[in-house]
mmCIF file of C-alpha atoms in Angstrom:
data_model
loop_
_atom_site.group_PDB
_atom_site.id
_atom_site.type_symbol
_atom_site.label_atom_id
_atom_site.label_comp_id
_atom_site.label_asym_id
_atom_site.label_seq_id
_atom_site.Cartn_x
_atom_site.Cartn_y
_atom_site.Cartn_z
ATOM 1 C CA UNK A 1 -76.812 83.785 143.636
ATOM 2 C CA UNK A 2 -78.102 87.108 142.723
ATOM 3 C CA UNK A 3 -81.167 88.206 140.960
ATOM 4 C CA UNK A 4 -81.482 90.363 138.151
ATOM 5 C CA UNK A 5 -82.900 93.708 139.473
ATOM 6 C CA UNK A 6 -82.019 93.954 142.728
ATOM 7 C CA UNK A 7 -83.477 96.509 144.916
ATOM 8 C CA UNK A 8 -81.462 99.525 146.652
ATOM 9 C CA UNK A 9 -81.159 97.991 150.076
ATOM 10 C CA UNK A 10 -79.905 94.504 148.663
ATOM 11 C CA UNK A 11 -77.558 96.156 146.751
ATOM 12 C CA UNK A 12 -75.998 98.299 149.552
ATOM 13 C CA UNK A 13 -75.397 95.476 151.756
ATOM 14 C CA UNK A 14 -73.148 93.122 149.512
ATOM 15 C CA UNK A 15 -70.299 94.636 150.615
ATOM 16 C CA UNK A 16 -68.060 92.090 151.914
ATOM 17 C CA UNK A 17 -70.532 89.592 151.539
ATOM 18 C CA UNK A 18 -70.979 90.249 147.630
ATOM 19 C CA UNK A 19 -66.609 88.962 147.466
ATOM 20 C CA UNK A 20 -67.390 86.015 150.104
ATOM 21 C CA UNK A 21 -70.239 84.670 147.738
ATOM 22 C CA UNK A 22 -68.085 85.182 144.679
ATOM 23 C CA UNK A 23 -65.323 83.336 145.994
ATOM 24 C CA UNK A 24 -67.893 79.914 146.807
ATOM 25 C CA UNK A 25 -69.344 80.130 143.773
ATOM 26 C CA UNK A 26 -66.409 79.049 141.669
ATOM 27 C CA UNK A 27 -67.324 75.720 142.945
ATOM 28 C CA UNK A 28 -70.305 76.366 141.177
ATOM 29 C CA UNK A 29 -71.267 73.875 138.243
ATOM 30 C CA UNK A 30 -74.598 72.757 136.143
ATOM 31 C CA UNK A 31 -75.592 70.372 133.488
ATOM 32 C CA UNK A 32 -78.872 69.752 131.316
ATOM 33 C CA UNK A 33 -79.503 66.660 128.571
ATOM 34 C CA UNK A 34 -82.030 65.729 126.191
ATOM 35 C CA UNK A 35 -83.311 62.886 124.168
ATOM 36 C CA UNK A 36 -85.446 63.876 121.897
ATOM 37 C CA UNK A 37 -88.774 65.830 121.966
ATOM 38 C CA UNK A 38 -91.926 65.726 120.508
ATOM 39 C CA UNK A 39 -95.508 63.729 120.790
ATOM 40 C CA UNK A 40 -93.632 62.227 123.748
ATOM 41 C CA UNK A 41 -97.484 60.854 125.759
ATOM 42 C CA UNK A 42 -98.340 58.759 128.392
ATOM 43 C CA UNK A 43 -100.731 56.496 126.045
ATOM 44 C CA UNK A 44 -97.900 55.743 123.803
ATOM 45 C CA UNK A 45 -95.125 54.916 126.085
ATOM 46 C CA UNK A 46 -95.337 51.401 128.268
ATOM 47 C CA UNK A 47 -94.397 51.658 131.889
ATOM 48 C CA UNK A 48 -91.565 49.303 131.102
ATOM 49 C CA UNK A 49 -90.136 51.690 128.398
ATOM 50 C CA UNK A 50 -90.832 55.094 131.010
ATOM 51 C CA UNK A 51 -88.125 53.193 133.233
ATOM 52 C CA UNK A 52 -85.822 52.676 131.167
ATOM 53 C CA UNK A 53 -85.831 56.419 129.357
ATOM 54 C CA UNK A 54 -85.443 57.496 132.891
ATOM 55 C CA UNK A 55 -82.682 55.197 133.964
ATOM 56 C CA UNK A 56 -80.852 56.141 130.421
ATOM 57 C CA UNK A 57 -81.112 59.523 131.018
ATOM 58 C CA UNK A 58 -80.031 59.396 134.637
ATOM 59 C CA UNK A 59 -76.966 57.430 133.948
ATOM 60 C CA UNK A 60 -75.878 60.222 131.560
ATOM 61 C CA UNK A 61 -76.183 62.572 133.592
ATOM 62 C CA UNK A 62 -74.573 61.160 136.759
ATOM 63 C CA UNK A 63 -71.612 60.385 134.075
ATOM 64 C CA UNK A 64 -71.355 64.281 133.198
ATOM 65 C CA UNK A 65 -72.244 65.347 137.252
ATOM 66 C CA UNK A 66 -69.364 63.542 137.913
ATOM 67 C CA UNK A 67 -67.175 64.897 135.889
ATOM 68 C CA UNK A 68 -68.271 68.615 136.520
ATOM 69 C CA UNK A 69 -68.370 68.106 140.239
ATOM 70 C CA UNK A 70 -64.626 66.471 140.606
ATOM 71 C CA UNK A 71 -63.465 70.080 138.318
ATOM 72 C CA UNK A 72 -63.631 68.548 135.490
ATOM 73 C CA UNK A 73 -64.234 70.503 132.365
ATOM 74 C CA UNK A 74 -67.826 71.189 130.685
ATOM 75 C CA UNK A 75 -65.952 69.978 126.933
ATOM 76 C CA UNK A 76 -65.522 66.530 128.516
ATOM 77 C CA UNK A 77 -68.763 66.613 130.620
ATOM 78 C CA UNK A 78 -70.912 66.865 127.414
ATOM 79 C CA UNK A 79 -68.452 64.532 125.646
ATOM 80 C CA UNK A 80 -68.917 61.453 128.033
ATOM 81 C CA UNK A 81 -72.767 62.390 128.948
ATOM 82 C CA UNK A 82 -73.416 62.100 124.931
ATOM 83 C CA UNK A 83 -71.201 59.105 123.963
ATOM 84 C CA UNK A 84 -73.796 56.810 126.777
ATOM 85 C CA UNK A 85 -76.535 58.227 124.975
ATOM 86 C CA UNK A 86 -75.140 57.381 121.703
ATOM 87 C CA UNK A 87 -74.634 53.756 122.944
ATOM 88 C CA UNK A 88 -78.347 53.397 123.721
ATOM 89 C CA UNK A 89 -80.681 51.873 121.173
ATOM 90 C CA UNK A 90 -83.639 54.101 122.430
ATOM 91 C CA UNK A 91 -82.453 56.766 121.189
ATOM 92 C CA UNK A 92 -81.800 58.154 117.802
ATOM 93 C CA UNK A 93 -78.308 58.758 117.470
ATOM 94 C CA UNK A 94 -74.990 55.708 117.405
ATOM 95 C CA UNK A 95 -76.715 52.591 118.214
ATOM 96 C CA UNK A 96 -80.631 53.111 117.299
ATOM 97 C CA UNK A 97 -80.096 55.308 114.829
ATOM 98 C CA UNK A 98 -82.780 55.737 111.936
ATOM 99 C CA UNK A 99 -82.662 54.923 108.308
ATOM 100 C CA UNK A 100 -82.812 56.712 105.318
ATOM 101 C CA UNK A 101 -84.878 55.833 102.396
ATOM 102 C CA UNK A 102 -82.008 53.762 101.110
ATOM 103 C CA UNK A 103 -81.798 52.218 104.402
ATOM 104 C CA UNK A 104 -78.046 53.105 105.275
ATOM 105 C CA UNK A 105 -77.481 55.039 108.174
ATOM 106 C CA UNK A 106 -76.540 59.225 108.068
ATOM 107 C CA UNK A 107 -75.147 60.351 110.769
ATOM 108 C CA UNK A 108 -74.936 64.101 112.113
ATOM 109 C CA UNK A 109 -72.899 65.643 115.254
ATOM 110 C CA UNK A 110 -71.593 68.617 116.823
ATOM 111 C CA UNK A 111 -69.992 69.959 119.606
ATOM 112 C CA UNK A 112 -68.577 73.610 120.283
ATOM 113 C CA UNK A 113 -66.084 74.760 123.598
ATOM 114 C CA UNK A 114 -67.538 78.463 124.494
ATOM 115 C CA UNK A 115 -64.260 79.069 125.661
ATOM 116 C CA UNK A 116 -62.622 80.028 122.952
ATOM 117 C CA UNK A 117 -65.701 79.291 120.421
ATOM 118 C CA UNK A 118 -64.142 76.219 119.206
ATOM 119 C CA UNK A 119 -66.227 74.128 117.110
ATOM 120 C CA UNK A 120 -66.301 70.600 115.265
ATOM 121 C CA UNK A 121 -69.380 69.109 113.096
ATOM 122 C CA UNK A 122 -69.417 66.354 111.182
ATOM 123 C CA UNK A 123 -72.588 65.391 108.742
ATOM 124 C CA UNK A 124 -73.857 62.425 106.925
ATOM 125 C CA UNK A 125 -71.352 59.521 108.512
ATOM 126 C CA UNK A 126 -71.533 56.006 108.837
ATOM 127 C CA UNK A 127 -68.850 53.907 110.462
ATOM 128 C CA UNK A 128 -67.976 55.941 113.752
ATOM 129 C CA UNK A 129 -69.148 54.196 116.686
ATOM 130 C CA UNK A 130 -69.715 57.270 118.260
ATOM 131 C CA UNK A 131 -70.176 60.533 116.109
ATOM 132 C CA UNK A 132 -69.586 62.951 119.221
ATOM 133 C CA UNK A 133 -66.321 61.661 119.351
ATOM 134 C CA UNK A 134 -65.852 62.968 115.291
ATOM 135 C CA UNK A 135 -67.312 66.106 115.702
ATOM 136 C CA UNK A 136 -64.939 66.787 118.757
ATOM 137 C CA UNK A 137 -61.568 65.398 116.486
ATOM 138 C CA UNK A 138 -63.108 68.136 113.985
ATOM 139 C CA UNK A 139 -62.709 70.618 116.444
ATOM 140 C CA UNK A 140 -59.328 69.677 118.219
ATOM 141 C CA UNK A 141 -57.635 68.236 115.375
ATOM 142 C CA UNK A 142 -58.733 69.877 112.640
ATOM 143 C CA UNK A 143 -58.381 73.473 110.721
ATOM 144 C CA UNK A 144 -62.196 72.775 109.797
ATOM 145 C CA UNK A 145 -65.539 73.525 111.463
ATOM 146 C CA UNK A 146 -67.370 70.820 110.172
ATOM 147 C CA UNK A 147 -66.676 67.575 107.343
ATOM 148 C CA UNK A 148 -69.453 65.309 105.571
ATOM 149 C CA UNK A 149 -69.755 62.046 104.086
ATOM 150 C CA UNK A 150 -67.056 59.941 103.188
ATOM 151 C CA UNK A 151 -64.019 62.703 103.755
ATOM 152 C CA UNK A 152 -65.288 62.888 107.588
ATOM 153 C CA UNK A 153 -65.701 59.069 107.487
ATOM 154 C CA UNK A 154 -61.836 58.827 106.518
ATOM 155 C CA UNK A 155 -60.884 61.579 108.643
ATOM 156 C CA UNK A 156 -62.604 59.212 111.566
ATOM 157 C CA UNK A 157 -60.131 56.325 110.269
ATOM 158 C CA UNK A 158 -56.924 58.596 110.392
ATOM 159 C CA UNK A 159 -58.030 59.541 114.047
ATOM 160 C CA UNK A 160 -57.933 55.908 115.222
ATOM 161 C CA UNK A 161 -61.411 56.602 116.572
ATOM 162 C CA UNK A 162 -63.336 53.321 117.100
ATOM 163 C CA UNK A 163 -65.022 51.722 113.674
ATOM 164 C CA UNK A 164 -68.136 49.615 113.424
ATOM 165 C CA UNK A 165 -70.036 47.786 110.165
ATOM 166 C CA UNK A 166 -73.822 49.155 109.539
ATOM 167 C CA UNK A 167 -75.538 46.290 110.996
ATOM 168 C CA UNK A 168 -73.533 48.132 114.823
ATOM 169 C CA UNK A 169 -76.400 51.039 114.250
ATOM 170 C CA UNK A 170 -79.589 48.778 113.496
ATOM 171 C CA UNK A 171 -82.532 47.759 115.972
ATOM 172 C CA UNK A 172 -85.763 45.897 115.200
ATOM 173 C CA UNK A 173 -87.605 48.802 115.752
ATOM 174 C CA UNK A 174 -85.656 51.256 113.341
ATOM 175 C CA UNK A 175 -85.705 48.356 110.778
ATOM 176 C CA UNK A 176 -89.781 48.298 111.596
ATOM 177 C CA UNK A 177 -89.837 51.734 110.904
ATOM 178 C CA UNK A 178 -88.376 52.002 107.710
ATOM 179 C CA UNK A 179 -89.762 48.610 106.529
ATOM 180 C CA UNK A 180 -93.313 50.592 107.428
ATOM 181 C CA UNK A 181 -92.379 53.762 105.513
ATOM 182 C CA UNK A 182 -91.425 51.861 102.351
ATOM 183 C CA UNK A 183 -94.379 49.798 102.225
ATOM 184 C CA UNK A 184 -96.433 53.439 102.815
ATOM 185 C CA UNK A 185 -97.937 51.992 105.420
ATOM 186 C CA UNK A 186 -97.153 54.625 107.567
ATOM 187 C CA UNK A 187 -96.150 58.721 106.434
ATOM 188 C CA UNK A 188 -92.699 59.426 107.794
ATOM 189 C CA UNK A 189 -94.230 62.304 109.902
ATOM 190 C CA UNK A 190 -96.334 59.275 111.965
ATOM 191 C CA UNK A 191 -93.005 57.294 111.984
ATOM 192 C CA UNK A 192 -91.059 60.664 113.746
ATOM 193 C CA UNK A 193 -93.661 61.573 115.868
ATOM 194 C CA UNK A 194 -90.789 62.266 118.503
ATOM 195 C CA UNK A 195 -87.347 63.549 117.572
ATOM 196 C CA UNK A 196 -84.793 61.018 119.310
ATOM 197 C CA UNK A 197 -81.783 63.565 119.043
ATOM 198 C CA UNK A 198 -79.360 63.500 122.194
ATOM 199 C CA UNK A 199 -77.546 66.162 123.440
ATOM 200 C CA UNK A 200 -75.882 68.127 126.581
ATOM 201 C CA UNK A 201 -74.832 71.435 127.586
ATOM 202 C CA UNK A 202 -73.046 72.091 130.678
ATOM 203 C CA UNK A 203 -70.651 74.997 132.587
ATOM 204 C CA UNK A 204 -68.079 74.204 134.965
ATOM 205 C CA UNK A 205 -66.467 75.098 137.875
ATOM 206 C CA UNK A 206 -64.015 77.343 135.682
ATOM 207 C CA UNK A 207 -67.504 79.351 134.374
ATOM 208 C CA UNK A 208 -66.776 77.748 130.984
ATOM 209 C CA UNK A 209 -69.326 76.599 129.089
ATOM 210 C CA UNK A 210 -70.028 73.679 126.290
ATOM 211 C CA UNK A 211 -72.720 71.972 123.996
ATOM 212 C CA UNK A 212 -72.971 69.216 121.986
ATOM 213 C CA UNK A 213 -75.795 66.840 119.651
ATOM 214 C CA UNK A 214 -76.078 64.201 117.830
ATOM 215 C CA UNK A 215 -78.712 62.475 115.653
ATOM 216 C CA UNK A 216 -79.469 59.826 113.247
ATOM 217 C CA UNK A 217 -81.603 62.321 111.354
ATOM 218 C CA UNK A 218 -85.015 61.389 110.307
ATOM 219 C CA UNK A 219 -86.533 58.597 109.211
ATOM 220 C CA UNK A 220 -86.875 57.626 105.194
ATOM 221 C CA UNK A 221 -84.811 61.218 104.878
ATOM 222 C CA UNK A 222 -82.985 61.180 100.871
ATOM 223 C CA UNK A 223 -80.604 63.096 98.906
ATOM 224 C CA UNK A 224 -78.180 63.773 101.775
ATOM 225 C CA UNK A 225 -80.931 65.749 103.773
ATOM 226 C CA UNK A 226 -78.909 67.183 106.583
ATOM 227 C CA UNK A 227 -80.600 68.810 109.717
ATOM 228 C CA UNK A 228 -79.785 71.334 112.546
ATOM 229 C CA UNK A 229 -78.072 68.665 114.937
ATOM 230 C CA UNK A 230 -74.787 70.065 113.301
ATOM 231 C CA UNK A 231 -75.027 73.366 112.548
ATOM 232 C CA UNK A 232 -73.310 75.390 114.831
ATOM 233 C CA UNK A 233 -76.004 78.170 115.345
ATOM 234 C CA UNK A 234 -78.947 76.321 114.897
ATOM 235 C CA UNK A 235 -78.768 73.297 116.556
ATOM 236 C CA UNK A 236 -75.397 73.562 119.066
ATOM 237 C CA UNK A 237 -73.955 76.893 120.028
ATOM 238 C CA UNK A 238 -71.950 77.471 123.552
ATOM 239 C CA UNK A 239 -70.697 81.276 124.916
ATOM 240 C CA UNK A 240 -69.137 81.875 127.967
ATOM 241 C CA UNK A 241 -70.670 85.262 127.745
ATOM 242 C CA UNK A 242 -74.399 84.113 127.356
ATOM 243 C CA UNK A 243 -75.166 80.280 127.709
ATOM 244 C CA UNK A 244 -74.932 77.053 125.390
ATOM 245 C CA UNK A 245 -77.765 75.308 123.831
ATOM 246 C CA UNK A 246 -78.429 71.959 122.427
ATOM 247 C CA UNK A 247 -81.775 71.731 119.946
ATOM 248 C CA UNK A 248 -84.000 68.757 119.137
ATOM 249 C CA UNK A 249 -86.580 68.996 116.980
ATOM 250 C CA UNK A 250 -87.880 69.768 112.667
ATOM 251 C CA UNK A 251 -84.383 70.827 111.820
ATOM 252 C CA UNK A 252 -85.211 72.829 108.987
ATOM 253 C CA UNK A 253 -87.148 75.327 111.212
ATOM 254 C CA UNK A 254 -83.949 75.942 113.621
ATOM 255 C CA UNK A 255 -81.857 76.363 110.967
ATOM 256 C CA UNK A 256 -84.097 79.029 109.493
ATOM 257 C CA UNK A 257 -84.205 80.852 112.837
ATOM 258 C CA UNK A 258 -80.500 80.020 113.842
ATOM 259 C CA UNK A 259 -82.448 78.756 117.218
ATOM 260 C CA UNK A 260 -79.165 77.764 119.685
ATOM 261 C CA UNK A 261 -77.262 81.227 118.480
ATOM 262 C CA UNK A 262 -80.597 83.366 118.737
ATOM 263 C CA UNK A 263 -81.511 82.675 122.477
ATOM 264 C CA UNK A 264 -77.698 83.096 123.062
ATOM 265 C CA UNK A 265 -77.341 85.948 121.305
ATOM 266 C CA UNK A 266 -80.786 87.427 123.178
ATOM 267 C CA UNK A 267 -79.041 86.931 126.444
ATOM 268 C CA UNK A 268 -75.647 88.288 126.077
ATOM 269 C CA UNK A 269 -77.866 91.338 125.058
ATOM 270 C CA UNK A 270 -80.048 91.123 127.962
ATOM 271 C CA UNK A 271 -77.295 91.023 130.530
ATOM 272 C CA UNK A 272 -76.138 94.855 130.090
ATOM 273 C CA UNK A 273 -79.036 96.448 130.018
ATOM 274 C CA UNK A 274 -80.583 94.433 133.129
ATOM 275 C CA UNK A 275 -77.034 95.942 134.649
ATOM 276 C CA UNK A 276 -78.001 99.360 133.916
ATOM 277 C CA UNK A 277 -81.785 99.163 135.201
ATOM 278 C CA UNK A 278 -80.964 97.313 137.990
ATOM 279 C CA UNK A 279 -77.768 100.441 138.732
ATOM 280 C CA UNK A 280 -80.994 102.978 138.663
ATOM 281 C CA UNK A 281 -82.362 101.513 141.798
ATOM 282 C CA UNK A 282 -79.216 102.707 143.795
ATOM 283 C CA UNK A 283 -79.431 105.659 145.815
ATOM 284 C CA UNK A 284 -77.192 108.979 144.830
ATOM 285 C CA UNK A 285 -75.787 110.833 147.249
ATOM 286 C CA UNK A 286 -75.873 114.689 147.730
ATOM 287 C CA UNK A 287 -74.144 115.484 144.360
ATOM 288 C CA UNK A 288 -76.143 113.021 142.594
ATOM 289 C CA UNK A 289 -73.636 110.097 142.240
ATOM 290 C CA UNK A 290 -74.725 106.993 143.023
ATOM 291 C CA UNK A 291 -73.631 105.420 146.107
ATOM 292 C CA UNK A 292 -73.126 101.954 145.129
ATOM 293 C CA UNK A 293 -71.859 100.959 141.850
ATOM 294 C CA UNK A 294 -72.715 97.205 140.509
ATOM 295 C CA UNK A 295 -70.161 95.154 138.931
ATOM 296 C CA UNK A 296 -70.727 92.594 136.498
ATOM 297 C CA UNK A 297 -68.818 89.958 138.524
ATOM 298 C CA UNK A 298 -71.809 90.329 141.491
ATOM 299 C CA UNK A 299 -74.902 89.850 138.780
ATOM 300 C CA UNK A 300 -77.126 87.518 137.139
ATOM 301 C CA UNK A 301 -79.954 87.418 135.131
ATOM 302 C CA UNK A 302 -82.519 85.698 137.182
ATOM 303 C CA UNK A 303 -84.022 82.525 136.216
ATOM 304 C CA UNK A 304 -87.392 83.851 135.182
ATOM 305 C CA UNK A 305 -85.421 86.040 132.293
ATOM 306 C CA UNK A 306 -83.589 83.244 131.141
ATOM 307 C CA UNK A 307 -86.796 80.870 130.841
ATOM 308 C CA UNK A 308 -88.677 83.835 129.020
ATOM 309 C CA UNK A 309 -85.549 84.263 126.841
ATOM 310 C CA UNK A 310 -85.431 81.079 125.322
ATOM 311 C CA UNK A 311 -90.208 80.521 125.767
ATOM 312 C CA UNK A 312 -89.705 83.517 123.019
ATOM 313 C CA UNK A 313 -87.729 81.813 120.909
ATOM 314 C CA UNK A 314 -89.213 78.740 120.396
ATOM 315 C CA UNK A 315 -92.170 80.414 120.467
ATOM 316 C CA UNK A 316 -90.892 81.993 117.117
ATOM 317 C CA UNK A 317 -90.099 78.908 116.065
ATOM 318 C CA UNK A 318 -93.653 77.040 116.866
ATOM 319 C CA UNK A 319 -94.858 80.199 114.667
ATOM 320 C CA UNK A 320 -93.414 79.333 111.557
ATOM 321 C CA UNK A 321 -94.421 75.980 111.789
ATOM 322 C CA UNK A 322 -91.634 73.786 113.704
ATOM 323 C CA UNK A 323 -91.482 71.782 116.673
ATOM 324 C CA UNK A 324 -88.855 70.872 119.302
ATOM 325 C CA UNK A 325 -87.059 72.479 121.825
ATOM 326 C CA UNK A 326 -84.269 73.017 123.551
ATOM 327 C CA UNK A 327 -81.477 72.408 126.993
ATOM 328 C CA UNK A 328 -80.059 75.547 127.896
ATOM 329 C CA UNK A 329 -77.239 76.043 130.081
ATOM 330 C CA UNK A 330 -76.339 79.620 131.788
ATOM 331 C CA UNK A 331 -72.600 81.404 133.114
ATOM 332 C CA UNK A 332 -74.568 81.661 136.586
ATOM 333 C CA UNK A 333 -75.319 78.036 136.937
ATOM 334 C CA UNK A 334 -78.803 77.555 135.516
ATOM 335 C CA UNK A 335 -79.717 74.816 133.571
ATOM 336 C CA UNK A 336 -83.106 74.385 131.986
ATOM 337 C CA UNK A 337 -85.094 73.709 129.442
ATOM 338 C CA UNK A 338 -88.295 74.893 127.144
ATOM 339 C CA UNK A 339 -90.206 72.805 124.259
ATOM 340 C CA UNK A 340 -93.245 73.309 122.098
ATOM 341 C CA UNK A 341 -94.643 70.028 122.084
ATOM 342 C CA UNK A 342 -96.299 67.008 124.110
ATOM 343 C CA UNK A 343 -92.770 65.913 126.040
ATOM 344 C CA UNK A 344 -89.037 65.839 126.022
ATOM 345 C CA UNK A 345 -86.808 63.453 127.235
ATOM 346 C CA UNK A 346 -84.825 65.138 129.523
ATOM 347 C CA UNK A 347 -82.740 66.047 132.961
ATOM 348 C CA UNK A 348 -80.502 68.515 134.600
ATOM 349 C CA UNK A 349 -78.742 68.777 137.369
ATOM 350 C CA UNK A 350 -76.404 71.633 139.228
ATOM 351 C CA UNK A 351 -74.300 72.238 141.907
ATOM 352 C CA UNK A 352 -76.868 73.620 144.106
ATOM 353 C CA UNK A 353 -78.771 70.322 144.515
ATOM 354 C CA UNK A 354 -81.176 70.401 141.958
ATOM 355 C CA UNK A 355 -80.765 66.812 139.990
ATOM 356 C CA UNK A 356 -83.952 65.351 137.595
ATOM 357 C CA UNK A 357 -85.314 63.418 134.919
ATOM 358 C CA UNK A 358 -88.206 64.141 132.948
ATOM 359 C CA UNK A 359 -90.215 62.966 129.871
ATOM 360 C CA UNK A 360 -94.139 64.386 129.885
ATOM 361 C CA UNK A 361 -94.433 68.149 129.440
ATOM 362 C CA UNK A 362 -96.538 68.558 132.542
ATOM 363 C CA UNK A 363 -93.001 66.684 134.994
ATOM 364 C CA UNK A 364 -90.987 69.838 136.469
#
């Protein structure tokens, strides 16, 4: 993989070998996930519940690996990856989902193809086993971008997708939770000290690239408080010209900063004018034209740009006051992440080997 400025020498000798290396790297695929971020600590998680984050994240992202490494595409990478986080009750989104202050369950989703910049959202649901699966009939099966309440919860029922009753989304602990809350025994910002939304972004072998979230929202939220899960822009955005993102994290703050569509926006910017500085390192000849030109199709932006692409933004976002982070995903096979707070649940893996799960902020 090339680098972003690459030095005259380097760049006369791709030659032949610049078309051999872009001919192996359509087999070329990467993934990233999330589970949530925030005051994610050592002292507050048991070594019993450490394993089995881990083992919940790595099964989701063997399930999308798989996928992206037999060819198949990034939309139904994310799709799968999110659906077996859904169905986990340690997370915050399907099964294990918060309550509101009424104690129902609101449900939020997303997912967008970057393609063709296909989207679907859906907002405030109950009933859908698996909201992923809504957002996605949104976007294949609908002239809409994104439906709430009980218009997406029919539109669910039309799709045949599979239904459950309200006690499906309810654990002990979210019950605990909201039981605390109510009694004010606890604030709702001790009760969401971590932000349990799930998500995945991923590119495949075809350079395409996807995103999707979902979330239960937060806990004791009221009058139809909706957050940046599905918002395409703030909390989901995908680009095959600049990278998809997934967000987790105080919603309000992404929206206000449009987090997933700033850092993508930042490096389809980026991109041209590394190009351009990188095509001043090549030697002119005797007329003063240079000798090598570099084509877009033999270029990256290295890894270091990406991570400070996306450190700035939620920098920006830790400055007005909110906390999260973000999965990124890249058109040259990157996958990554970068957070403001104490941990993230979280794991990535590409075709070039790289394959991890992580929780603490101080874990690669």
């Amino acid at each position: 993989m090339f680098k972003a400025i690459l030095g005259a020498a380097a760049i006369l000798s791709l030659g032949s070998a610049a078309l051999a290396q872009a001919d192996t790297d359509d087999a070329r695929w990467s993934i990233a996930i999330h589970g949530g971020a925030g005051t994610i600590n050592r002292d507050k998680i048991t070594p019993e519940q450490d394993a089995t984050i881990r083992a919940a994240l790595s099964e989701a992202l063997a399930a999308g690996s798989k996928i992206l490494k037999d060819g198949g595409k990034a939309i139904d990478a994310i799709t799968a990856t999110i659906m077996i986080l859904e169905n986990d009750p340690n997370f915050n989104a399907g099964k294990g989902a918060v309550f509101t202050w009424d104690k129902t369950n609101e449900l939020d989703s997303s997912i967008m193809d970057g393609s063709d910049l296909s989207a679907g959202a859906v907002a405030g649901i109950s009933g859908t086993k698996n909201p992923i699966l809504l957002a996605r009939a949104v976007k294949d099966k609908s002239p809409h971008v994104m439906l709430s309440g009980a218009g997406a919860n029919q539109f669910s029922r039309e799709q045949g997708l599979q239904q459950v009753t309200p006690d499906y989304y309810a654990t002990p602990y979210r019950l605990q939770q909201i039981e605390d809350v109510l009694a004010k025994k606890v604030s709702v910002a001790d009760v969401d000290y971590k932000y349990g939304t799930v998500g995945a972004v991923a590119m495949d072998q075809e350079g395409h690239m996807a995103a999707g979230t979902s979330t239960g929202g937060m806990t004791g939220k009221r009058w139809g408080r909706i957050g940046d899960s599905p918002i395409i822009g703030a909390g989901t955005y995908a680009d095959d010209r600049s990278c998809a993102i997934s967000a987790t994290g105080s919603g309000e703050y992404f929206i206000r900063l449009g987090v997933a569509h700033e850092i993508c926006a930042r490096i389809r910017m980026r991109w041209p004018i590394a190009i351009a500085e990188a095509q001043l390192t090549v030697p002119k000849d005797e007329e003063g034209n240079y000798t090598y030109a570099i084509h877009a199709s033999e270029f990256m932006l290295s890894d270091e740009e990406i991570q400070q692409i996306a450190d700035d933004v939620i920098a920006e976002l830790g400055e007005l006051g909110g906390d999260g982070g973000i999965i990124y995903a890249t058109p040259w096979g990157q996958a990554g992440y970068s957070f403001n707070t104490a941990g993230m649940y979280r794991g990535r893996a590409t075709s070039e080997g790289e394959q991890s799960v992580s929780i603490y902020g101080d874990e690669d």
